[in-house]
Amino acid sequence: MKTLKNLFLIATVISIFSCSTVDDNRTIDPGQGENPITGNELNGNITTDSKLLASVEYTITGSLTVKSGATLTIEPGTVIKARSGRTDVFLAVERGAKLIAKGTAAKPIRFTSDATSPKAGDWGGIVIAGKASSNKGTDVQSEVAGLLYGGTVNDDDSGELSYIIAEYTGAKINGEQEFNGISFFGVGSKTIVNNIVVSDGNDDGVEFFGGTVNVNNVYCANIGDDMFDWTEGYSGTITNAFGVRNDGFDTASNDPRGLEGDSNSADITALPISKPTLKNVTILNLNPDVALTGGAEIRRGTEATIDNILFAAYGTASFGNRIDTADGNGNGILTITNAFAQGNVGNDKIGGAITGTVTTITDGITVPSNNTITTKTGVGADLSAFAWANRTFVVTK
């Protein structure tokens, strides 16, 4: 059996005394030696190789951008708070720059809100741009942070993200633009991404805009919109993905989903077509008051292959549709194997082809009184991979 216990920590209120002045256009002075940034306050541009130290309690107070040619390294165990209540607080990595954020299971790197009572949407999120292909072009501007992305270097390297927690993300810019927890714009396959957690986000958890980056062990908890999202010709592999909505997390868009996959809504024939592969996935709703609109929305020209997925609604929680491949801007195509469903997860809405069937099971998932989740061995994600994140599940009804 596979179990996971998670604790949603309330951010400790820490007074940060800045060692620098506020100037959103300034260039950060990284210091000497190994180029440590020792000032508490982070904003502006990083133009030379620099390092954030676990011994310093940082606060991002504006846009923080790693410029092309520079590398930002973050030590294991570093906590980076974000000034809450502003839409211009985020970490961006330009095309041609690198972020080396290698935490460990014992010392993850945490991005969080500085609010006394943190909530979804307190700050932006992490935005990374690369040189891999997008079906929108080779010099596309990201919908947030204003980064150029795209190109022909599908094995581009934007660095590494390992054992990362990003929480309270998703600041809303306007009616059409919101930050995701982590956004990958044209990020290439040499970029290493594994063991990441996005929690309490106002928009999507993790979204891929084109690119070829592969992701292992990704966990999205309490996400206002879609847990996992791709578009613009994304063709990487996502392995061991777990998405859950807790009872009591009521932040929600009009159509929150587990998976939402697009290719190009303006031209579904635009190349490259989104063709991701997903392996070992669990989409779980524990909240009886907020239904997931769908488990997997595969639409607008995307093709997807999913092997070993569990759609589960615990107790009186529910989904609208289990799988939906129909859309007015173009249908999707889904190939599934080893697909399972438990609880009230709705029916499939077929527009494009669905190859494979979903098996209904009755012993797929339980939530014992100690707030661990136990799943049937071999079904969906391996939750034990996320034990390091130390989270607790909420079931009250």
Short mmCIF file of C-alpha atoms in Angstrom, two decimals:
data_model
loop_
_atom_site.label_atom_id
_atom_site.label_comp_id
_atom_site.label_asym_id
_atom_site.label_seq_id
_atom_site.Cartn_x
_atom_site.Cartn_y
_atom_site.Cartn_z
CA MET A 1 0.00 0.00 0.00
CA LYS A 2 1.13 3.55 -0.67
CA THR A 3 0.66 6.28 1.93
CA LEU A 4 1.38 9.95 2.24
CA LYS A 5 1.02 12.40 5.08
CA ASN A 6 1.12 16.13 4.35
CA LEU A 7 1.02 19.14 6.65
CA PHE A 8 -0.03 22.51 5.29
CA LEU A 9 2.15 24.88 7.29
CA ILE A 10 1.05 28.42 8.06
CA ALA A 11 3.89 30.76 7.22
CA THR A 12 5.67 32.11 10.28
CA VAL A 13 5.61 35.87 10.53
CA ILE A 14 9.17 37.10 10.35
CA SER A 15 10.18 40.75 10.21
CA ILE A 16 12.58 41.22 7.31
CA PHE A 17 14.97 44.15 7.57
CA SER A 18 16.17 45.02 4.11
CA CYS A 19 19.84 45.68 3.40
CA SER A 20 18.99 47.45 0.15
CA THR A 21 16.75 50.17 -1.16
CA VAL A 22 13.58 49.50 -3.14
CA ASP A 23 14.18 50.05 -6.84
CA ASP A 24 12.41 47.67 -9.20
CA ASN A 25 14.85 48.51 -12.00
CA ARG A 26 18.08 48.03 -10.08
CA THR A 27 20.66 45.34 -10.78
CA ILE A 28 21.41 43.13 -7.80
CA ASP A 29 24.98 43.21 -6.50
CA PRO A 30 25.76 39.55 -5.73
CA GLY A 31 28.79 40.30 -3.55
CA GLN A 32 32.22 38.66 -3.65
CA GLY A 33 33.70 35.16 -3.53
CA GLU A 34 30.98 32.67 -4.45
CA ASN A 35 28.74 35.63 -5.26
CA PRO A 36 26.30 35.26 -2.36
CA ILE A 37 23.37 37.64 -2.19
CA THR A 38 23.34 38.63 1.47
CA GLY A 39 20.75 41.41 1.43
CA ASN A 40 17.32 40.30 2.62
CA GLU A 41 15.36 42.07 -0.10
CA LEU A 42 15.17 40.71 -3.64
CA ASN A 43 13.98 42.58 -6.71
CA GLY A 44 15.38 43.76 -10.02
CA ASN A 45 17.80 41.97 -12.35
CA ILE A 46 20.43 39.31 -11.69
CA THR A 47 23.04 39.81 -14.39
CA THR A 48 25.93 37.64 -13.12
CA ASP A 49 26.18 34.21 -11.52
CA SER A 50 24.78 34.56 -7.99
CA LYS A 51 23.71 32.48 -5.02
CA LEU A 52 20.94 32.62 -2.42
CA LEU A 53 22.00 31.30 1.00
CA ALA A 54 20.01 29.11 3.36
CA SER A 55 21.28 31.26 6.25
CA VAL A 56 19.51 34.39 4.92
CA GLU A 57 15.75 34.93 5.15
CA TYR A 58 14.86 36.54 1.83
CA THR A 59 11.80 38.48 0.71
CA ILE A 60 10.99 39.11 -2.96
CA THR A 61 9.53 42.62 -3.05
CA GLY A 62 9.09 43.04 -6.81
CA SER A 63 9.92 41.31 -10.06
CA LEU A 64 13.16 39.32 -9.74
CA THR A 65 14.62 38.35 -13.12
CA VAL A 66 17.63 36.17 -13.90
CA LYS A 67 18.94 37.69 -17.12
CA SER A 68 20.25 35.75 -20.10
CA GLY A 69 23.77 34.46 -19.49
CA ALA A 70 23.45 34.46 -15.70
CA THR A 71 22.83 31.56 -13.30
CA LEU A 72 21.03 31.86 -9.98
CA THR A 73 21.86 29.07 -7.53
CA ILE A 74 19.72 28.49 -4.43
CA GLU A 75 21.07 26.50 -1.52
CA PRO A 76 19.10 23.59 -0.02
CA GLY A 77 16.86 24.68 2.83
CA THR A 78 16.51 28.28 1.64
CA VAL A 79 13.19 29.99 2.44
CA ILE A 80 12.17 32.78 0.08
CA LYS A 81 9.14 34.81 1.06
CA ALA A 82 7.20 36.97 -1.37
CA ARG A 83 5.67 40.34 -0.55
CA SER A 84 1.94 39.63 -0.53
CA GLY A 85 -0.80 41.67 -2.14
CA ARG A 86 1.06 42.73 -5.30
CA THR A 87 0.88 41.40 -8.86
CA ASP A 88 4.50 42.25 -9.73
CA VAL A 89 6.15 39.90 -7.25
CA PHE A 90 7.58 36.83 -9.00
CA LEU A 91 10.78 35.01 -9.95
CA ALA A 92 11.52 34.93 -13.69
CA VAL A 93 14.30 33.12 -15.56
CA GLU A 94 14.99 34.44 -19.03
CA ARG A 95 15.73 32.39 -22.10
CA GLY A 96 19.48 31.75 -21.95
CA ALA A 97 19.61 32.02 -18.14
CA LYS A 98 19.62 29.21 -15.58
CA LEU A 99 18.07 28.52 -12.20
CA ILE A 100 19.88 25.88 -10.13
CA ALA A 101 17.53 25.23 -7.20
CA LYS A 102 18.56 21.84 -5.82
CA GLY A 103 16.91 21.19 -2.51
CA THR A 104 16.89 17.83 -0.76
CA ALA A 105 14.20 15.76 0.91
CA ALA A 106 15.50 16.92 4.29
CA LYS A 107 16.10 20.52 3.15
CA PRO A 108 13.61 21.55 0.45
CA ILE A 109 13.64 25.05 -1.01
CA ARG A 110 10.44 26.90 -0.11
CA PHE A 111 8.82 29.84 -1.91
CA THR A 112 6.00 31.23 0.21
CA SER A 113 4.00 34.34 1.16
CA ASP A 114 5.09 36.85 3.79
CA ALA A 115 1.47 37.43 4.87
CA THR A 116 0.38 36.82 8.45
CA SER A 117 -2.57 34.84 7.09
CA PRO A 118 -1.36 33.59 3.70
CA LYS A 119 -3.82 32.70 0.97
CA ALA A 120 -3.96 31.65 -2.66
CA GLY A 121 -2.89 34.48 -4.98
CA ASP A 122 -0.67 36.34 -2.50
CA TRP A 123 2.14 36.58 -5.08
CA GLY A 124 2.94 35.57 -8.65
CA GLY A 125 5.02 32.42 -8.96
CA ILE A 126 8.02 31.00 -10.81
CA VAL A 127 8.31 31.64 -14.56
CA ILE A 128 10.99 29.95 -16.67
CA ALA A 129 11.61 30.59 -20.38
CA GLY A 130 13.64 28.46 -22.77
CA LYS A 131 14.65 27.92 -26.38
CA ALA A 132 12.60 24.78 -27.12
CA SER A 133 9.83 24.71 -29.71
CA SER A 134 6.37 26.25 -29.42
CA ASN A 135 3.63 26.16 -32.05
CA LYS A 136 3.13 29.88 -31.43
CA GLY A 137 6.56 30.69 -32.94
CA THR A 138 10.21 31.17 -32.02
CA ASP A 139 10.03 34.56 -30.28
CA VAL A 140 6.82 34.48 -28.29
CA GLN A 141 6.14 36.70 -25.29
CA SER A 142 4.99 34.92 -22.16
CA GLU A 143 1.53 35.83 -20.90
CA VAL A 144 3.08 36.84 -17.56
CA ALA A 145 6.48 38.35 -16.75
CA GLY A 146 7.01 39.47 -20.37
CA LEU A 147 9.71 36.91 -21.24
CA LEU A 148 10.55 35.84 -24.80
CA TYR A 149 10.54 32.09 -25.33
CA GLY A 150 10.56 29.46 -28.06
CA GLY A 151 13.09 28.38 -30.63
CA THR A 152 14.58 25.25 -32.15
CA VAL A 153 16.78 23.98 -29.30
CA ASN A 154 14.62 21.19 -27.92
CA ASP A 155 17.43 19.98 -25.65
CA ASP A 156 17.85 23.44 -24.13
CA ASP A 157 19.00 23.61 -20.50
CA SER A 158 17.37 26.07 -18.08
CA GLY A 159 18.93 24.50 -14.98
CA GLU A 160 17.42 22.31 -12.27
CA LEU A 161 14.47 22.40 -9.87
CA SER A 162 14.56 19.63 -7.27
CA TYR A 163 12.69 19.41 -3.97
CA ILE A 164 10.91 22.73 -4.44
CA ILE A 165 7.77 23.95 -2.66
CA ALA A 166 5.87 26.93 -4.15
CA GLU A 167 2.80 28.02 -2.19
CA TYR A 168 0.17 30.81 -2.23
CA THR A 169 0.90 31.64 -5.87
CA GLY A 170 -1.40 32.83 -8.67
CA ALA A 171 -1.65 36.61 -8.35
CA LYS A 172 -4.29 37.94 -10.73
CA ILE A 173 -3.07 40.64 -13.13
CA ASN A 174 -6.40 41.24 -14.92
CA GLY A 175 -9.44 39.31 -16.11
CA GLU A 176 -7.36 37.22 -18.53
CA GLN A 177 -3.92 36.98 -16.93
CA GLU A 178 -2.93 35.16 -13.77
CA PHE A 179 0.29 33.58 -12.63
CA ASN A 180 0.52 29.83 -12.26
CA GLY A 181 2.51 28.20 -9.50
CA ILE A 182 5.31 27.25 -11.89
CA SER A 183 5.16 28.11 -15.62
CA PHE A 184 7.46 26.49 -18.17
CA PHE A 185 7.63 28.48 -21.42
CA GLY A 186 9.53 26.63 -24.15
CA VAL A 187 11.70 24.85 -21.59
CA GLY A 188 13.98 22.17 -23.02
CA SER A 189 14.67 18.54 -22.18
CA LYS A 190 18.08 19.06 -20.54
CA THR A 191 16.38 21.00 -17.77
CA ILE A 192 15.99 18.78 -14.68
CA VAL A 193 12.68 19.00 -12.83
CA ASN A 194 11.78 16.55 -10.09
CA ASN A 195 10.16 16.48 -6.68
CA ILE A 196 8.18 19.70 -6.82
CA VAL A 197 5.11 20.76 -4.85
CA VAL A 198 2.71 23.58 -5.71
CA SER A 199 0.05 24.26 -3.10
CA ASP A 200 -2.71 26.78 -2.44
CA GLY A 201 -2.51 28.38 -5.86
CA ASN A 202 -5.10 30.74 -7.30
CA ASP A 203 -4.70 29.65 -10.93
CA ASP A 204 -3.02 26.55 -12.42
CA GLY A 205 -0.54 24.50 -10.46
CA VAL A 206 2.01 23.66 -13.18
CA GLU A 207 1.64 24.67 -16.83
CA PHE A 208 3.74 23.92 -19.90
CA PHE A 209 3.69 26.30 -22.88
CA GLY A 210 5.40 24.28 -25.58
CA GLY A 211 8.78 22.83 -24.79
CA THR A 212 10.11 19.36 -24.13
CA VAL A 213 10.99 19.35 -20.43
CA ASN A 214 10.32 16.13 -18.50
CA VAL A 215 9.02 16.21 -14.93
CA ASN A 216 9.19 13.51 -12.27
CA ASN A 217 7.29 13.49 -8.97
CA VAL A 218 5.08 16.57 -9.19
CA TYR A 219 2.39 17.25 -6.61
CA CYS A 220 -0.29 19.95 -6.84
CA ALA A 221 -2.48 20.48 -3.78
CA ASN A 222 -5.36 22.95 -3.44
CA ILE A 223 -5.25 24.57 -6.87
CA GLY A 224 -7.87 27.13 -7.88
CA ASP A 225 -7.96 26.18 -11.56
CA ASP A 226 -6.22 23.26 -13.30
CA MET A 227 -3.74 21.11 -11.44
CA PHE A 228 -1.67 20.19 -14.50
CA ASP A 229 -1.95 22.11 -17.79
CA TRP A 230 -0.19 22.08 -21.16
CA THR A 231 -0.51 23.87 -24.49
CA GLU A 232 1.43 25.19 -27.54
CA GLY A 233 3.04 21.91 -28.59
CA TYR A 234 4.32 20.54 -25.30
CA SER A 235 5.82 17.08 -25.82
CA GLY A 236 7.57 16.10 -22.58
CA THR A 237 6.88 13.26 -20.18
CA ILE A 238 5.26 13.75 -16.77
CA THR A 239 5.91 10.83 -14.42
CA ASN A 240 4.26 10.33 -11.01
CA ALA A 241 1.84 13.24 -10.76
CA PHE A 242 -0.55 13.71 -7.85
CA GLY A 243 -3.25 16.38 -7.72
CA VAL A 244 -5.64 16.83 -4.78
CA ARG A 245 -8.25 19.33 -3.61
CA ASN A 246 -8.74 19.29 0.15
CA ASP A 247 -12.05 19.70 1.91
CA GLY A 248 -12.30 23.35 2.92
CA PHE A 249 -10.21 24.78 0.05
CA ASP A 250 -12.91 26.83 -1.68
CA THR A 251 -10.84 28.94 -4.08
CA ALA A 252 -11.96 27.82 -7.52
CA SER A 253 -12.29 29.04 -11.10
CA ASN A 254 -15.44 28.35 -13.11
CA ASP A 255 -13.95 25.10 -14.39
CA PRO A 256 -11.24 23.58 -12.18
CA ARG A 257 -9.83 20.37 -13.62
CA GLY A 258 -7.22 17.79 -12.86
CA LEU A 259 -5.62 17.78 -16.31
CA GLU A 260 -6.22 20.35 -19.05
CA GLY A 261 -4.43 19.80 -22.33
CA ASP A 262 -4.46 22.03 -25.42
CA SER A 263 -2.32 22.35 -28.53
CA ASN A 264 -3.33 25.56 -30.32
CA SER A 265 -6.87 26.94 -30.11
CA ALA A 266 -6.39 29.25 -33.12
CA ASP A 267 -5.01 26.51 -35.41
CA ILE A 268 -5.18 22.92 -34.22
CA THR A 269 -2.88 21.86 -37.09
CA ALA A 270 -0.06 24.17 -35.98
CA LEU A 271 3.21 22.31 -35.44
CA PRO A 272 4.43 20.89 -33.22
CA ILE A 273 1.24 19.29 -31.92
CA SER A 274 1.09 18.88 -28.16
CA LYS A 275 1.84 15.18 -27.54
CA PRO A 276 2.78 14.67 -23.89
CA THR A 277 3.08 11.31 -22.17
CA LEU A 278 1.85 10.95 -18.59
CA LYS A 279 2.67 7.96 -16.39
CA ASN A 280 1.31 7.15 -12.92
CA VAL A 281 -1.21 9.91 -12.18
CA THR A 282 -3.77 10.39 -9.40
CA ILE A 283 -6.44 13.12 -9.51
CA LEU A 284 -8.30 13.25 -6.20
CA ASN A 285 -11.14 15.44 -4.92
CA LEU A 286 -11.79 15.43 -1.17
CA ASN A 287 -14.02 18.54 -1.20
CA PRO A 288 -17.78 17.89 -1.37
CA ASP A 289 -18.51 21.62 -1.81
CA VAL A 290 -16.36 22.20 -4.92
CA ALA A 291 -16.71 19.69 -7.74
CA LEU A 292 -13.90 19.28 -10.24
CA THR A 293 -15.34 20.12 -13.66
CA GLY A 294 -13.37 17.25 -15.11
CA GLY A 295 -10.64 14.76 -14.44
CA ALA A 296 -8.95 15.18 -17.82
CA GLU A 297 -9.87 17.78 -20.46
CA ILE A 298 -8.02 16.84 -23.67
CA ARG A 299 -8.91 19.36 -26.36
CA ARG A 300 -7.95 21.87 -29.07
CA GLY A 301 -5.82 19.53 -31.14
CA THR A 302 -3.72 17.99 -28.42
CA GLU A 303 -2.87 14.31 -28.40
CA ALA A 304 -1.98 12.68 -25.12
CA THR A 305 -0.93 9.25 -23.90
CA ILE A 306 -1.62 8.32 -20.28
CA ASP A 307 -0.56 5.07 -18.63
CA ASN A 308 -1.85 4.27 -15.13
CA ILE A 309 -4.23 7.00 -13.97
CA LEU A 310 -6.71 7.11 -11.09
CA PHE A 311 -9.66 9.50 -10.99
CA ALA A 312 -11.02 9.47 -7.44
CA ALA A 313 -13.69 11.41 -5.55
CA TYR A 314 -13.76 10.58 -1.86
CA GLY A 315 -17.03 10.41 0.09
CA THR A 316 -19.56 12.89 -1.30
CA ALA A 317 -17.01 14.82 -3.36
CA SER A 318 -17.42 14.64 -7.15
CA PHE A 319 -16.19 15.36 -10.66
CA GLY A 320 -18.35 16.65 -13.51
CA ASN A 321 -16.88 14.70 -16.42
CA ARG A 322 -14.26 12.03 -16.00
CA ILE A 323 -12.66 12.56 -19.43
CA ASP A 324 -13.68 15.24 -21.96
CA THR A 325 -12.28 15.32 -25.50
CA ALA A 326 -14.90 17.63 -27.01
CA ASP A 327 -14.32 21.35 -27.61
CA GLY A 328 -15.68 24.00 -29.97
CA ASN A 329 -12.15 25.04 -30.91
CA GLY A 330 -11.08 21.51 -31.76
CA ASN A 331 -11.29 18.10 -30.17
CA GLY A 332 -8.51 16.16 -28.52
CA ILE A 333 -7.21 12.62 -28.87
CA LEU A 334 -6.45 10.47 -25.83
CA THR A 335 -4.88 7.05 -25.51
CA ILE A 336 -5.18 5.55 -22.03
CA THR A 337 -4.07 2.28 -20.49
CA ASN A 338 -4.51 1.08 -16.93
CA ALA A 339 -7.09 3.77 -16.15
CA PHE A 340 -9.22 3.55 -12.99
CA ALA A 341 -12.05 5.50 -11.37
CA GLN A 342 -13.53 5.50 -7.90
CA GLY A 343 -16.48 7.42 -6.51
CA ASN A 344 -18.66 10.02 -8.23
CA VAL A 345 -16.41 11.04 -11.14
CA GLY A 346 -19.09 11.53 -13.83
CA ASN A 347 -19.22 10.27 -17.39
CA ASP A 348 -16.91 10.74 -20.35
CA LYS A 349 -17.71 13.46 -22.92
CA ILE A 350 -16.41 12.19 -26.21
CA GLY A 351 -15.59 14.53 -29.08
CA GLY A 352 -12.21 13.31 -30.21
CA ALA A 353 -11.18 9.69 -29.96
CA ILE A 354 -10.59 7.98 -26.63
CA THR A 355 -8.65 4.75 -27.01
CA GLY A 356 -8.78 2.51 -23.97
CA THR A 357 -11.26 2.07 -21.16
CA VAL A 358 -11.59 3.14 -17.53
CA THR A 359 -12.13 0.46 -14.89
CA THR A 360 -14.34 1.26 -11.90
CA ILE A 361 -12.85 0.17 -8.58
CA THR A 362 -14.16 0.34 -5.03
CA ASP A 363 -10.94 0.04 -3.05
CA GLY A 364 -8.83 2.66 -4.76
CA ILE A 365 -8.29 5.15 -1.97
CA THR A 366 -9.00 5.64 1.72
CA VAL A 367 -8.36 8.46 4.20
CA PRO A 368 -7.85 7.02 7.69
CA SER A 369 -8.36 9.06 10.84
CA ASN A 370 -4.68 9.99 11.01
CA ASN A 371 -5.06 11.97 7.76
CA THR A 372 -2.88 9.73 5.69
CA ILE A 373 -4.08 8.64 2.26
CA THR A 374 -3.79 5.00 1.31
CA THR A 375 -4.13 3.91 -2.31
CA LYS A 376 -4.30 0.53 -3.98
CA THR A 377 -0.84 -0.69 -4.87
CA GLY A 378 0.03 -0.10 -8.50
CA VAL A 379 -2.93 2.25 -9.15
CA GLY A 380 -2.13 5.86 -10.00
CA ALA A 381 0.70 7.87 -8.48
CA ASP A 382 3.12 6.49 -5.92
CA LEU A 383 2.27 8.80 -3.03
CA SER A 384 5.23 7.67 -0.96
CA ALA A 385 7.43 9.77 -3.27
CA PHE A 386 5.96 12.89 -1.64
CA ALA A 387 6.49 11.93 2.00
CA TRP A 388 9.26 14.55 2.24
CA ALA A 389 6.68 17.33 1.75
CA ASN A 390 4.99 16.47 5.08
CA ARG A 391 1.41 17.45 4.19
CA THR A 392 -1.89 16.62 5.89
CA PHE A 393 -5.15 15.91 4.10
CA VAL A 394 -8.44 17.44 5.21
CA VAL A 395 -11.66 15.45 5.27
CA THR A 396 -14.46 16.77 7.49
CA LYS A 397 -17.66 15.67 5.76
#
